[in-house]
mmCIF file of C-alpha atoms and ligand atoms in Angstrom:
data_model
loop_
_atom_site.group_PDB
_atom_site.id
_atom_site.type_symbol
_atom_site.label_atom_id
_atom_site.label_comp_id
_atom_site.label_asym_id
_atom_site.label_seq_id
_atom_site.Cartn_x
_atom_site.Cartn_y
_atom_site.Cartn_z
ATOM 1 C CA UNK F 1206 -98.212 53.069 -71.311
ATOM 2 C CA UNK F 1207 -97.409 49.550 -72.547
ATOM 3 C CA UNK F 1208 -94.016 49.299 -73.663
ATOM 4 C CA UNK F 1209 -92.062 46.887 -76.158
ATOM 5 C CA UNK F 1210 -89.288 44.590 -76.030
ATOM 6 C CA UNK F 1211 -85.801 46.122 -77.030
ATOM 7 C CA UNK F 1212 -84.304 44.096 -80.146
ATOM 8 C CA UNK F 1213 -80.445 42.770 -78.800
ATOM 9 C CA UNK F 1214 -79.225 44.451 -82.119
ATOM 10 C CA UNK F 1215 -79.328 47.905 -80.266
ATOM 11 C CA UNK F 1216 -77.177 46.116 -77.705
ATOM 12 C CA UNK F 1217 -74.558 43.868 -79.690
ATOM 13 C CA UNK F 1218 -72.076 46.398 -80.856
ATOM 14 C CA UNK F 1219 -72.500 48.831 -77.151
ATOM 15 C CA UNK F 1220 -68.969 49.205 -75.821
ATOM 16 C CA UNK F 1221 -68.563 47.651 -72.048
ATOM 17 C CA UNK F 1222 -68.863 50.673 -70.229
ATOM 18 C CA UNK F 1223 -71.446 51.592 -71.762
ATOM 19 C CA UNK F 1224 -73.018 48.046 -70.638
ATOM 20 C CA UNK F 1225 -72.256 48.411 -67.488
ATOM 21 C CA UNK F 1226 -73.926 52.098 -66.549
ATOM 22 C CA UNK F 1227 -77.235 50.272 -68.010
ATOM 23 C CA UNK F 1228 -76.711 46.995 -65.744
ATOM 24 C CA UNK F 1229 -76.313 48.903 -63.427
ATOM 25 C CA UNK F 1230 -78.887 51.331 -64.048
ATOM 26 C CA UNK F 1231 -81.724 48.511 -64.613
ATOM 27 C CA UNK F 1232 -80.654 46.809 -61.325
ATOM 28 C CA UNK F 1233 -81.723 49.847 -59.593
ATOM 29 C CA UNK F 1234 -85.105 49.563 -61.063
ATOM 30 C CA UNK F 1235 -85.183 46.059 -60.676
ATOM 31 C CA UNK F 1236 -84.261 45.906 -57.057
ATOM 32 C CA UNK F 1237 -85.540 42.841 -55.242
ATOM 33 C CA UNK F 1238 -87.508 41.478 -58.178
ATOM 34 C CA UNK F 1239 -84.413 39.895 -60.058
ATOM 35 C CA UNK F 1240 -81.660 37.934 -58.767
ATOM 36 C CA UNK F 1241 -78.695 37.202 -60.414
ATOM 37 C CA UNK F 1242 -77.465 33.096 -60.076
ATOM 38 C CA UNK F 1243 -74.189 33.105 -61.552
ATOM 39 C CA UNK F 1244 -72.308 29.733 -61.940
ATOM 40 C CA UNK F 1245 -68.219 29.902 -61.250
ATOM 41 C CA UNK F 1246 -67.429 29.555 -64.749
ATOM 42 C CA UNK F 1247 -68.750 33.087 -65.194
ATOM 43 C CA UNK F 1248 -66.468 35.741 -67.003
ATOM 44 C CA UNK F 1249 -65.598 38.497 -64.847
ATOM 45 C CA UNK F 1250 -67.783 41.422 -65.950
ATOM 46 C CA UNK F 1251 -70.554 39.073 -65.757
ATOM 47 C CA UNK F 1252 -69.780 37.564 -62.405
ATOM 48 C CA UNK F 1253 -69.415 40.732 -60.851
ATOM 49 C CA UNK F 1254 -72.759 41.543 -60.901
ATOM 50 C CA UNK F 1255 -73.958 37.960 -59.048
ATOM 51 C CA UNK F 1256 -76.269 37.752 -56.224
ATOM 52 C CA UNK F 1257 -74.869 34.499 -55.499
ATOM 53 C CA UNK F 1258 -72.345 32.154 -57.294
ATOM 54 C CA UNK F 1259 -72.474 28.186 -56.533
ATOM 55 C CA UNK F 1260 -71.683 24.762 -58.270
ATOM 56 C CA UNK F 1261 -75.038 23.278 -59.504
ATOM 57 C CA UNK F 1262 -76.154 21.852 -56.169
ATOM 58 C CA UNK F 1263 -75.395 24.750 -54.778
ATOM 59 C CA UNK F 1264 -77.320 26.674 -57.302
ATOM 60 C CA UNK F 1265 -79.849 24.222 -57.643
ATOM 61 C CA UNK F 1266 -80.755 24.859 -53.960
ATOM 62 C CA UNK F 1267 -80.840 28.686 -54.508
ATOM 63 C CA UNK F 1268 -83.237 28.715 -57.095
ATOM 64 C CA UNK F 1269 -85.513 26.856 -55.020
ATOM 65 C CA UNK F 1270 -85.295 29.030 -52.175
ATOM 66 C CA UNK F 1271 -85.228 32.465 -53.890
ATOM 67 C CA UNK F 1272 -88.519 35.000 -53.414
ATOM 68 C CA UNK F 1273 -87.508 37.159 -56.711
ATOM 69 C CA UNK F 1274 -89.832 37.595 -59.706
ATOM 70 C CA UNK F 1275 -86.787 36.957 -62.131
ATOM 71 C CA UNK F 1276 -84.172 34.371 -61.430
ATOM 72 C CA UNK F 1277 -81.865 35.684 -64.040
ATOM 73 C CA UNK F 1278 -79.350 32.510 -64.588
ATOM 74 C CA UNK F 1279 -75.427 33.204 -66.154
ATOM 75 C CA UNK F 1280 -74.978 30.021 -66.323
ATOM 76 C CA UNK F 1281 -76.222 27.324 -69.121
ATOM 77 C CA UNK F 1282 -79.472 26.317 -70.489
ATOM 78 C CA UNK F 1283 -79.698 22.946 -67.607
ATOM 79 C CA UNK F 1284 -79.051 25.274 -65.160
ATOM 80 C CA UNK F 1285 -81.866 27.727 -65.944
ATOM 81 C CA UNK F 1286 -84.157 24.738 -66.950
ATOM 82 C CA UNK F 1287 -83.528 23.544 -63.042
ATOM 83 C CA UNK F 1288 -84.486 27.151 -61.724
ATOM 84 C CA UNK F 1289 -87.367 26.852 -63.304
ATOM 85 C CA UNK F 1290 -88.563 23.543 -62.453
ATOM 86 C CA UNK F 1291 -87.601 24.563 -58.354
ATOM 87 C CA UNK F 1292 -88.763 27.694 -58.385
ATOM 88 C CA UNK F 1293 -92.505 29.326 -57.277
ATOM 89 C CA UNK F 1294 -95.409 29.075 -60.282
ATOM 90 C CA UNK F 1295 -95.005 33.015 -60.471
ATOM 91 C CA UNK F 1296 -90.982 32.773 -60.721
ATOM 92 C CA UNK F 1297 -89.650 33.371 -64.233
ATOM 93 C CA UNK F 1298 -85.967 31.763 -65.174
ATOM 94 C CA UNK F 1299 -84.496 33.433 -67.665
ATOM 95 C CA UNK F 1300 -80.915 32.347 -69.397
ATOM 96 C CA UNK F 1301 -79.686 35.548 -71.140
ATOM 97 C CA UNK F 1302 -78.520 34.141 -74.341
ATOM 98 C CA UNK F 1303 -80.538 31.131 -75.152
ATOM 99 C CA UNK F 1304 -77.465 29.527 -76.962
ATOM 100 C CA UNK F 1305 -75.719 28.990 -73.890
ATOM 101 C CA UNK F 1306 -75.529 25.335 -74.249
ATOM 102 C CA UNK F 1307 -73.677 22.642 -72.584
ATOM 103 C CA UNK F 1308 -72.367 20.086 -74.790
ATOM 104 C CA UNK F 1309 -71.878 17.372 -72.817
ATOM 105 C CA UNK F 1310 -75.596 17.692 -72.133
ATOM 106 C CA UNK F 1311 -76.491 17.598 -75.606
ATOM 107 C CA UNK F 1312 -74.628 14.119 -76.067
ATOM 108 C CA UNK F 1313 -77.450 12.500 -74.479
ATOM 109 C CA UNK F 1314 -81.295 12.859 -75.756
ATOM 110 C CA UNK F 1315 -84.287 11.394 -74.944
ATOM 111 C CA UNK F 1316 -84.803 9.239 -77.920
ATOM 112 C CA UNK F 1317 -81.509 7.949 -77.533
ATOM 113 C CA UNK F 1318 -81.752 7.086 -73.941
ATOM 114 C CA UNK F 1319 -85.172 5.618 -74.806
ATOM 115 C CA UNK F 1320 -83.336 3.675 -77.161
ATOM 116 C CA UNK F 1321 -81.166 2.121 -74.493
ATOM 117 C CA UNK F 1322 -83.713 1.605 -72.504
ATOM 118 C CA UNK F 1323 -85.659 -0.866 -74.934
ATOM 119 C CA UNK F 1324 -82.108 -2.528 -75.985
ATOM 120 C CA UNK F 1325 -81.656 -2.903 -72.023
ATOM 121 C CA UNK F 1326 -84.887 -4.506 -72.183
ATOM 122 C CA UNK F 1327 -84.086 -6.888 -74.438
ATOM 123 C CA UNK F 1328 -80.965 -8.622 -72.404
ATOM 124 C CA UNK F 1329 -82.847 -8.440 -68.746
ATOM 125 C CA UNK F 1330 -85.263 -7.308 -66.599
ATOM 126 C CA UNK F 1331 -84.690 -3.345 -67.097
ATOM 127 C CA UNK F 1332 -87.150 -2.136 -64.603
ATOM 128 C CA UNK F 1333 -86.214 -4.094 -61.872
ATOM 129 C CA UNK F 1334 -82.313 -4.047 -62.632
ATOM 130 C CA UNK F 1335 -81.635 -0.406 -63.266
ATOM 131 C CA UNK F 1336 -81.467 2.593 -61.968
ATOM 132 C CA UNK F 1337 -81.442 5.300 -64.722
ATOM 133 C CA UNK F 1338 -78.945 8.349 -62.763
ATOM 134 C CA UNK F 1339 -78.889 11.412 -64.944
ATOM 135 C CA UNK F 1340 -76.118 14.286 -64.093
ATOM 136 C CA UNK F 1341 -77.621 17.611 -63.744
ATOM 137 C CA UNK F 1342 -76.250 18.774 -66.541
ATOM 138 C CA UNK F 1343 -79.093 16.859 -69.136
ATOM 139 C CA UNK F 1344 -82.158 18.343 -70.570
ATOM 140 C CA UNK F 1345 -85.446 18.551 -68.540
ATOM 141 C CA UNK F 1346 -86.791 15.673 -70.380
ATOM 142 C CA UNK F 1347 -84.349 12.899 -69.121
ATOM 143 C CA UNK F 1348 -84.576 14.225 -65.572
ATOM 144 C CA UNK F 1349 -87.996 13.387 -66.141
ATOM 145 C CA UNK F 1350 -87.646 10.406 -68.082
ATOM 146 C CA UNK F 1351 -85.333 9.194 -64.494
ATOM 147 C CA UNK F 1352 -88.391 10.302 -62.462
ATOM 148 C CA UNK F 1353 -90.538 8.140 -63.793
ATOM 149 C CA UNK F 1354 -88.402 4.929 -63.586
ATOM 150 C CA UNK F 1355 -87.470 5.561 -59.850
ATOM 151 C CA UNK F 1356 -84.368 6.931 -60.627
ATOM 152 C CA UNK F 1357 -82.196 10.433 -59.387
ATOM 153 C CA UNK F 1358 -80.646 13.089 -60.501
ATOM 154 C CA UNK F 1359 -76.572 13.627 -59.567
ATOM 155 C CA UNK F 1360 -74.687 16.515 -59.244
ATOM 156 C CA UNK F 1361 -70.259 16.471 -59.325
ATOM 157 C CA UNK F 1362 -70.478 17.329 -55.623
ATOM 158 C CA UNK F 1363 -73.475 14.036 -54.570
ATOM 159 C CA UNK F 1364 -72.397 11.673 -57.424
ATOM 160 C CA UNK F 1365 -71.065 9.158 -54.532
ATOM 161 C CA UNK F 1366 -73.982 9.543 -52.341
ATOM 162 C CA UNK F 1367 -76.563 9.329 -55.191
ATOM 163 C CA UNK F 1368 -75.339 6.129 -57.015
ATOM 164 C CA UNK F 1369 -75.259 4.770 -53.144
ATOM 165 C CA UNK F 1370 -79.097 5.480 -52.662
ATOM 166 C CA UNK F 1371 -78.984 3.726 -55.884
ATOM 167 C CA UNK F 1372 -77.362 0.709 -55.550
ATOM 168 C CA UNK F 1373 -79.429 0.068 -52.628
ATOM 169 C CA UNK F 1374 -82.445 -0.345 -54.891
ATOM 170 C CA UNK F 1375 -81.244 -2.187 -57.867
ATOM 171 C CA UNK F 1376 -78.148 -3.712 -58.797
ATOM 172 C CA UNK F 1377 -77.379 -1.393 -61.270
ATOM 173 C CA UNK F 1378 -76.928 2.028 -62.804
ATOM 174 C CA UNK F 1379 -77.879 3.154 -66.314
ATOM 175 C CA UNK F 1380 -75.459 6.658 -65.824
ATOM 176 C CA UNK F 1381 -75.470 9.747 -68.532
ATOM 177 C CA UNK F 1382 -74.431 11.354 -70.363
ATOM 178 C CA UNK F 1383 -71.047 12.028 -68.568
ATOM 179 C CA UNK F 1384 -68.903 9.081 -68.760
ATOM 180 C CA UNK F 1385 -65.700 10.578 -66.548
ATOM 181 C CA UNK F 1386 -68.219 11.280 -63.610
ATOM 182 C CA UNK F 1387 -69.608 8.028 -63.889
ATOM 183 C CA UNK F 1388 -66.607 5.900 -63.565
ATOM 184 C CA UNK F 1389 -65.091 8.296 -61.300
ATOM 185 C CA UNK F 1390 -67.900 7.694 -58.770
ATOM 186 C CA UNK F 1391 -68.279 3.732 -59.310
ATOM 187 C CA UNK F 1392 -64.108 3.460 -59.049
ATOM 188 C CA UNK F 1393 -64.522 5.466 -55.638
ATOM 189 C CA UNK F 1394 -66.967 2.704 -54.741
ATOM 190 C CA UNK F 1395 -64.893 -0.234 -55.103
ATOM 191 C CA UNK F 1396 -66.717 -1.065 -58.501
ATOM 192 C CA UNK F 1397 -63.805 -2.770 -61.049
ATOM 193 C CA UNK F 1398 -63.351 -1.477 -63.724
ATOM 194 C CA UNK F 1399 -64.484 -4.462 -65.515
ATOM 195 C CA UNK F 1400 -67.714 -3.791 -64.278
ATOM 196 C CA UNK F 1401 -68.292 -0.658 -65.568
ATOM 197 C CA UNK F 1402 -68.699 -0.392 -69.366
ATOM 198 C CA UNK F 1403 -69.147 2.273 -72.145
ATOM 199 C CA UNK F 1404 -72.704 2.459 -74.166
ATOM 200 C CA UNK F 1405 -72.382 3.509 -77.159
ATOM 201 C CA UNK F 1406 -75.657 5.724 -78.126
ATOM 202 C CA UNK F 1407 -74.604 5.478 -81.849
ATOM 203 C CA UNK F 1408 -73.833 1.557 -81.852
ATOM 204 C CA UNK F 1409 -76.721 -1.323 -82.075
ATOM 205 C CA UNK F 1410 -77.001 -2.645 -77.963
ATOM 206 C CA UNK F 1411 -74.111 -0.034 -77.251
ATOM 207 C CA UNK F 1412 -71.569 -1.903 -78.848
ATOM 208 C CA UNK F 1413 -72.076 -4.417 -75.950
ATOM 209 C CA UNK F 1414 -72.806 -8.266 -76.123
ATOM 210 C CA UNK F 1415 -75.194 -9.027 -73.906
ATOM 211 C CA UNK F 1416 -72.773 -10.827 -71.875
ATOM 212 C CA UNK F 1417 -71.335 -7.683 -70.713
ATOM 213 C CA UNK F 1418 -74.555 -6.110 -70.428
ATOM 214 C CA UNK F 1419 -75.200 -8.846 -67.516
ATOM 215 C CA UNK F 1420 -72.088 -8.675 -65.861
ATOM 216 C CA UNK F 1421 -71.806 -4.398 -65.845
ATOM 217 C CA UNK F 1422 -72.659 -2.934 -62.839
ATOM 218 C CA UNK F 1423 -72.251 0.163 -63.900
ATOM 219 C CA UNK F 1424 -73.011 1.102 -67.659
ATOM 220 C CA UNK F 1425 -71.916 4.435 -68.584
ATOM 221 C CA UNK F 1426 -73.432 6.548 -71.024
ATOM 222 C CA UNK F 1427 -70.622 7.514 -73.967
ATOM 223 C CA UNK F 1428 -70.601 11.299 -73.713
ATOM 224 C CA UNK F 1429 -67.723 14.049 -71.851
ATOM 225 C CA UNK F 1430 -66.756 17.359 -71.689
ATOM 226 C CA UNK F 1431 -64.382 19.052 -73.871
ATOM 227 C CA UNK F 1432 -63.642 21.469 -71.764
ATOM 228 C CA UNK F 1433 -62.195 19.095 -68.706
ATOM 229 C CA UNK F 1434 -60.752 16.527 -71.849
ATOM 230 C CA UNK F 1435 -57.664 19.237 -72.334
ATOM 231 C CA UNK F 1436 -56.264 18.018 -68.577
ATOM 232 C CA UNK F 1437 -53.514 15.178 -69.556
ATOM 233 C CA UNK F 1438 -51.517 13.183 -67.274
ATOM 234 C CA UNK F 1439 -48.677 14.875 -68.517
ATOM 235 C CA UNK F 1440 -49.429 17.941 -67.150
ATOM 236 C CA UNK F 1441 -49.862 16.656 -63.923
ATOM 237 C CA UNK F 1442 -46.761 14.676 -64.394
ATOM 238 C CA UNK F 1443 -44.727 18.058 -65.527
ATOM 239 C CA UNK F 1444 -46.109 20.165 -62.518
ATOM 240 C CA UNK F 1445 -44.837 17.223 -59.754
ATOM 241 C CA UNK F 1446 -41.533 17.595 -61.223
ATOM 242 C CA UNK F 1447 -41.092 21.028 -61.230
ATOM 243 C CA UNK F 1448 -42.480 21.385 -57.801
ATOM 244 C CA UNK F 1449 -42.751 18.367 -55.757
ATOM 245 C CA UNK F 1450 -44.793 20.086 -53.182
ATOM 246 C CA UNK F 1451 -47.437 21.146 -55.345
ATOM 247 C CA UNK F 1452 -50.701 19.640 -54.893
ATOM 248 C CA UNK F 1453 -53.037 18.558 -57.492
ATOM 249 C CA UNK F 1454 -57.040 19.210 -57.468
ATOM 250 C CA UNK F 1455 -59.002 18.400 -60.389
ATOM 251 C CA UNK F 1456 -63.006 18.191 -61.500
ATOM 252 C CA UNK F 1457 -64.645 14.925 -61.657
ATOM 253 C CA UNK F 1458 -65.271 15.592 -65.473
ATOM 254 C CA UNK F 1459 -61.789 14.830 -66.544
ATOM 255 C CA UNK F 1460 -60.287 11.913 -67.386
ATOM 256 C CA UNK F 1461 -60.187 8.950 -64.843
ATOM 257 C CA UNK F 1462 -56.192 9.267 -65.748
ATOM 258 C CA UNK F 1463 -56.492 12.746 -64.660
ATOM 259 C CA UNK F 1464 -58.683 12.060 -61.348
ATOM 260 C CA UNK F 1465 -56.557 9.058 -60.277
ATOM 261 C CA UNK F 1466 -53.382 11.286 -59.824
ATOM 262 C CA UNK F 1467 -54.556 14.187 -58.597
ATOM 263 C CA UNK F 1468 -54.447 14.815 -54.760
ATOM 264 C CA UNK F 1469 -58.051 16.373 -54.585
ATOM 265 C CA UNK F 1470 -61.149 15.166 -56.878
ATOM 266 C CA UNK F 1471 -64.464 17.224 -56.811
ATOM 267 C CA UNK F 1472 -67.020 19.771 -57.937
ATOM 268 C CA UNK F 1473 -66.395 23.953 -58.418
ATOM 269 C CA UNK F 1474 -67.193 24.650 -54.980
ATOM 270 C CA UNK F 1475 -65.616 21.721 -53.915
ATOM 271 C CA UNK F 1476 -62.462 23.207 -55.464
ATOM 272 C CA UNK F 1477 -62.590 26.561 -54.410
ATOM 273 C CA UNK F 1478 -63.300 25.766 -50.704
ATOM 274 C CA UNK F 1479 -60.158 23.806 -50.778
ATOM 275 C CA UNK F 1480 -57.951 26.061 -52.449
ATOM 276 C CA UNK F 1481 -59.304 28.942 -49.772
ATOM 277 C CA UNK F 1482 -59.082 27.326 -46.924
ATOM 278 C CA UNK F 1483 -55.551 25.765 -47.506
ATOM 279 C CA UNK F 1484 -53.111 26.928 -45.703
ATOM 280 C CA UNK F 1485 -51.347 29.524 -47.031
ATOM 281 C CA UNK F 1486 -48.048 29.776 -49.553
ATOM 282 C CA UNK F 1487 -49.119 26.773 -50.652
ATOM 283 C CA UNK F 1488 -48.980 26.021 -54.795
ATOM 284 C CA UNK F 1489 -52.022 24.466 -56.658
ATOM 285 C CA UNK F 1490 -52.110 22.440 -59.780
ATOM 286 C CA UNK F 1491 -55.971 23.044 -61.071
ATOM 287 C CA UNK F 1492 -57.789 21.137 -63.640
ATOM 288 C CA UNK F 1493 -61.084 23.034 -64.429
ATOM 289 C CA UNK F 1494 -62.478 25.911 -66.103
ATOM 290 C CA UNK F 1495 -60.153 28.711 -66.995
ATOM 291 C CA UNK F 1496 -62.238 31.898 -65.626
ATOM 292 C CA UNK F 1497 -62.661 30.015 -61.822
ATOM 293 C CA UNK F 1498 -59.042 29.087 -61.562
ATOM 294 C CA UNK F 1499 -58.060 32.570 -62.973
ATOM 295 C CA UNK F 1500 -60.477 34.597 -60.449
ATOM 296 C CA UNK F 1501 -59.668 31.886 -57.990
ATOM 297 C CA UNK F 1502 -55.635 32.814 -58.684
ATOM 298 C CA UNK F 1503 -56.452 36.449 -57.841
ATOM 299 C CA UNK F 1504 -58.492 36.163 -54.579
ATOM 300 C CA UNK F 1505 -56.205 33.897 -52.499
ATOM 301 C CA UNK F 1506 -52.906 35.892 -53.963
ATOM 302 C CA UNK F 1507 -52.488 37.897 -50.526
ATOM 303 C CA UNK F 1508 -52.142 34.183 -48.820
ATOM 304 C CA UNK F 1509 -49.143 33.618 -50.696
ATOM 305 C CA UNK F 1510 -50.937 30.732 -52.535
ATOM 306 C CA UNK F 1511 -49.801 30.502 -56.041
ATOM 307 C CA UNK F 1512 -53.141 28.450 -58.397
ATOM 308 C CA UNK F 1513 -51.909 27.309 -62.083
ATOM 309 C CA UNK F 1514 -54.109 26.396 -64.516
ATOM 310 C CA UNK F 1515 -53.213 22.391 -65.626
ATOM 311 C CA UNK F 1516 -53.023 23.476 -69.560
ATOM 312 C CA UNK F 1517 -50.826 24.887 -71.541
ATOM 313 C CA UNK F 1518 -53.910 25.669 -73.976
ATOM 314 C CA UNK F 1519 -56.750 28.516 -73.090
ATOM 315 C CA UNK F 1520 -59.890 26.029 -72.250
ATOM 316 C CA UNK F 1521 -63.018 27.800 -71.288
ATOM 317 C CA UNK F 1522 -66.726 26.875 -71.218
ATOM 318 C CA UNK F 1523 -67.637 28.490 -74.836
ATOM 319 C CA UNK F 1524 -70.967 28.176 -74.506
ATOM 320 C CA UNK F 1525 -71.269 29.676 -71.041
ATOM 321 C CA UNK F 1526 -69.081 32.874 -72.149
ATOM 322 C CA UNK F 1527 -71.741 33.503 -74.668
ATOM 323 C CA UNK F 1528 -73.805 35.486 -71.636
ATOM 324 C CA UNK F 1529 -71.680 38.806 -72.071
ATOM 325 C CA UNK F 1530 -72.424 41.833 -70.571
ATOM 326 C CA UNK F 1531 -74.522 42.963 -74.167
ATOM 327 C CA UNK F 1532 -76.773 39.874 -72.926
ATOM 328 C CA UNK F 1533 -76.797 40.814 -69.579
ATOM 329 C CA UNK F 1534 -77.975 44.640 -69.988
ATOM 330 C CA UNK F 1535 -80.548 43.768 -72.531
ATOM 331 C CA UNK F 1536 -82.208 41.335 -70.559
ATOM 332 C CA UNK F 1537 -82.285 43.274 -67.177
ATOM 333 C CA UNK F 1538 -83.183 46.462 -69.274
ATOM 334 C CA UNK F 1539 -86.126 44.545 -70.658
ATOM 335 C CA UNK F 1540 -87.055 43.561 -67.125
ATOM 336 C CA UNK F 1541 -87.247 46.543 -65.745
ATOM 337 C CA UNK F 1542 -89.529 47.745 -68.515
ATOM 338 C CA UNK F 1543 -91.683 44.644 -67.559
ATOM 339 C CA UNK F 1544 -90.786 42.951 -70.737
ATOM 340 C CA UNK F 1545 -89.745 38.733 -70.296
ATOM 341 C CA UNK F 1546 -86.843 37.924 -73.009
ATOM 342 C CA UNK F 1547 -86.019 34.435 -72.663
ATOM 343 C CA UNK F 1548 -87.610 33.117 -70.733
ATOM 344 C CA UNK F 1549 -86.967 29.166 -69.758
ATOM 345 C CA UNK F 1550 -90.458 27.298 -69.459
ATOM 346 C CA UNK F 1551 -89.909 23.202 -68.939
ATOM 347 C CA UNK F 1552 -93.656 22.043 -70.547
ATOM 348 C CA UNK F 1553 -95.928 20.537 -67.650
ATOM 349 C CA UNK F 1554 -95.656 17.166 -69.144
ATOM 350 C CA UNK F 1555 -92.043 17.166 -67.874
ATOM 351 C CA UNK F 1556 -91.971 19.646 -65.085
ATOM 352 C CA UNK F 1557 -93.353 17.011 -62.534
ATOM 353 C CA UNK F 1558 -91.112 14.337 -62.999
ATOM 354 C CA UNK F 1559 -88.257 16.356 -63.313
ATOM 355 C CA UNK F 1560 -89.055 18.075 -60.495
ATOM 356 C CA UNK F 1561 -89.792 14.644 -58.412
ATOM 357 C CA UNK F 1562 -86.202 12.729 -59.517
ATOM 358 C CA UNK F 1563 -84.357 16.531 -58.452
ATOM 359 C CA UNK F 1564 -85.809 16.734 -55.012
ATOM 360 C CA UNK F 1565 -84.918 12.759 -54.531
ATOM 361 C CA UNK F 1566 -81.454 13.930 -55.089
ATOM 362 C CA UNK F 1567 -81.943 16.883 -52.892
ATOM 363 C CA UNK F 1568 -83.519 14.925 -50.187
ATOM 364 C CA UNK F 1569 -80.741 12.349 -50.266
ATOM 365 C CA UNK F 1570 -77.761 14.656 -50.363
HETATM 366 P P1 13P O 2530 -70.267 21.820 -60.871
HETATM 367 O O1 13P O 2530 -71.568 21.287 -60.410
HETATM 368 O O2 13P O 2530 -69.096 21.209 -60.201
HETATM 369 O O3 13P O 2530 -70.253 23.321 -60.784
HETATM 370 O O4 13P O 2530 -70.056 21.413 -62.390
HETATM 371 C C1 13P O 2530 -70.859 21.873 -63.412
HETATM 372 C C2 13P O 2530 -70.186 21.788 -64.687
HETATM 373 O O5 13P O 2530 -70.805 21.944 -65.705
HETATM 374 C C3 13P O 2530 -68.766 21.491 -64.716
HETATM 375 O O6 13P O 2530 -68.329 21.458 -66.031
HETATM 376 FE FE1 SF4 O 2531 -71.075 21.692 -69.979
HETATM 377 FE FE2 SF4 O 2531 -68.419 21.325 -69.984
HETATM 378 FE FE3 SF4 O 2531 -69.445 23.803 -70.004
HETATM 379 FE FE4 SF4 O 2531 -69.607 22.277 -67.806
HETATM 380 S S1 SF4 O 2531 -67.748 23.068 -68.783
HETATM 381 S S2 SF4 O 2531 -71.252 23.516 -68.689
HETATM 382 S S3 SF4 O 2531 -69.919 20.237 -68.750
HETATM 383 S S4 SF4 O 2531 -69.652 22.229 -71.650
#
């Protein structure tokens, strides 16, 4: 007998426990045809229920080299977009609440980037000049839009390596949308940073004179994360008095204040790889995501290892909290009826190119 897709309304107001006998329950149906990809900003009752857990390279590789049916992503709508463009033809991504956003990924669109492209144009020889570099976490279409122009796609934990393979190519980067990364990376280079300048998506030219367009070596694209914007200097400052052997690790997504006085720079896996393997009783400073550094705080607890969050304020990834486990059962539940609820499908006009300026980064890193 056919059946039909459960409405989330008969899910949204179901108590957790109730939530999680049905996960639980539609897992067991599901067996081997779903895997769960859960990314380490993951609330707790969601990330319990992972398969495997990554940064976005790290994910990124696992979607390519899954056999499942379902690649069920708890992570945001880039990251299921990239399952799908890696996975098999018969592989189905699906993102469990379609709002799950990022929002430093929505500073940057393809008309916009276009845009710059054209105003590039206008000052020197774009094409031969640039390198357009797009962080993972952009839409689809400016993966592709990089794929076509010979450029690459860059993850927190490659950035250094990428914009390398770039700069052997042409003399310089067109980077987006995150700014922090960007001058992060080209300041770990050697680049000045006179050489690296802000473009504006909202200004005429980027608010640059051509002059400046010339001399960049590095333009980067005007766009952050709030999330990693709540880390201050001050905090960093505060912690080093209070305990002068502290140590300080921080996400290349906040501030270049933030990076430059931390002991340790680098992705989520990056940063819980360090923390883990450190030795033990030591006392960490940490400026990402509040669910990793609080699940982070738990598991190396027994080592003596003490892991503070670098805020005084709560800062979480809103939009990836929005796959709760009310999501979560619905869509397995659906699943395991044989009923696809969003689904993430990157239009063949795009796929390709994405897919060729991902596995240039994946190839190079
Ligand atoms: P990672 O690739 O380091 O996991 O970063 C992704 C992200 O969105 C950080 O805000
Ligand atoms: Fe995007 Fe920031 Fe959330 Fe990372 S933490 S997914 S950059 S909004």
């Amino acid at each position: 007998m056919q059946s039909t897709t459960i409405h989330f309304a008969q899910f949204n107001q179901l108590q957790d426990d109730a939530c999680h006998q049905r996960i639980h329950a539609a897992r067991a149906r599901l067996g081997k045809e779903a895997v769960l990809l859960c990314h380490h900003y993951q609330r707790a009752d969601v990330y319990q229920y992972a398969d495997f857990t990554g940064d976005s390279l790290k994910l990124s590789r696992l979607a390519s080299g899954t056999d499942s049916r379902y690649i069920v992503f708890c992570g945001v709508h880039f990251m299921a977009e990239v399952a799908d463009i890696m996975s098999k033809p018969e592989q189905i991504a699906i993102l469990p609440d379609l709002a799950a956003g990022c929002s430093m990924a929505d500073m940057a669109n393809l008309a916009k980037v276009e845009r710059c492209w054209r105003e590039l144009g206008e000052v020197l020889d774009v094409d031969q000049q640039f390198t357009p570099v797009t962080y993972i976490n952009s839409a689809a279409d400016l993966k592709a839009f990089c794929g076509a122009r010979g450029g690459i796609v860059c993850t927190s934990s490659n950035a250094g390596t990428i914009a390398a393979w770039a700069f052997a190519r042409r003399e310089k980067i067109l980077f987006f949308p995150d700014q922090h990364l960007g001058r992060w990376t080209g300041f770990q280079m050697g680049i000045a940073l006179d050489e690296m300048m802000v473009w504006d998506p909202d200004l005429e030219m980027g608010g640059l004179t051509a002059e400046q367009i010339r001399r960049a070596r590095l333009l980067l694209w005007k766009g952050h994360c709030s999330v990693h914007q709540m880390f201050q200097p001050s905090h960093i400052l505060r912690f080093r008095n209070q305990h002068p052997n502290g140590l300080v690790i921080a996400h290349p997504e906040c501030s270049f204040e933030v990076c430059r006085q931390a002991d340790f720079v680098g992705s989520t896996e990056y940063i819980v790889r360090t923390i883990k393997e450190a030795r033990p009783n030591t006392r960490w400073l940490v400026g990402t995501e509040l669910n990793l550094v609080n699940r982070l705080a738990e598991e190396v607890r027994h080592e003596g290892k003490i892991v503070q969050f670098m805020a005084p304020t709560v800062c979480m990834c809103s939009t990836m909290q929005r796959i709760d486990p009310q999501h979560l059962a619905w869509t397995l539940e659906n699943l395991a009826d044989g009923q696809v609820v969003n689904r993430i499908t990157v239009p063949e006009h795009e796929r390709a190119l994405a897919k060729l300026a991902l596995e240039r980064m994946l190839a190079v890193s």
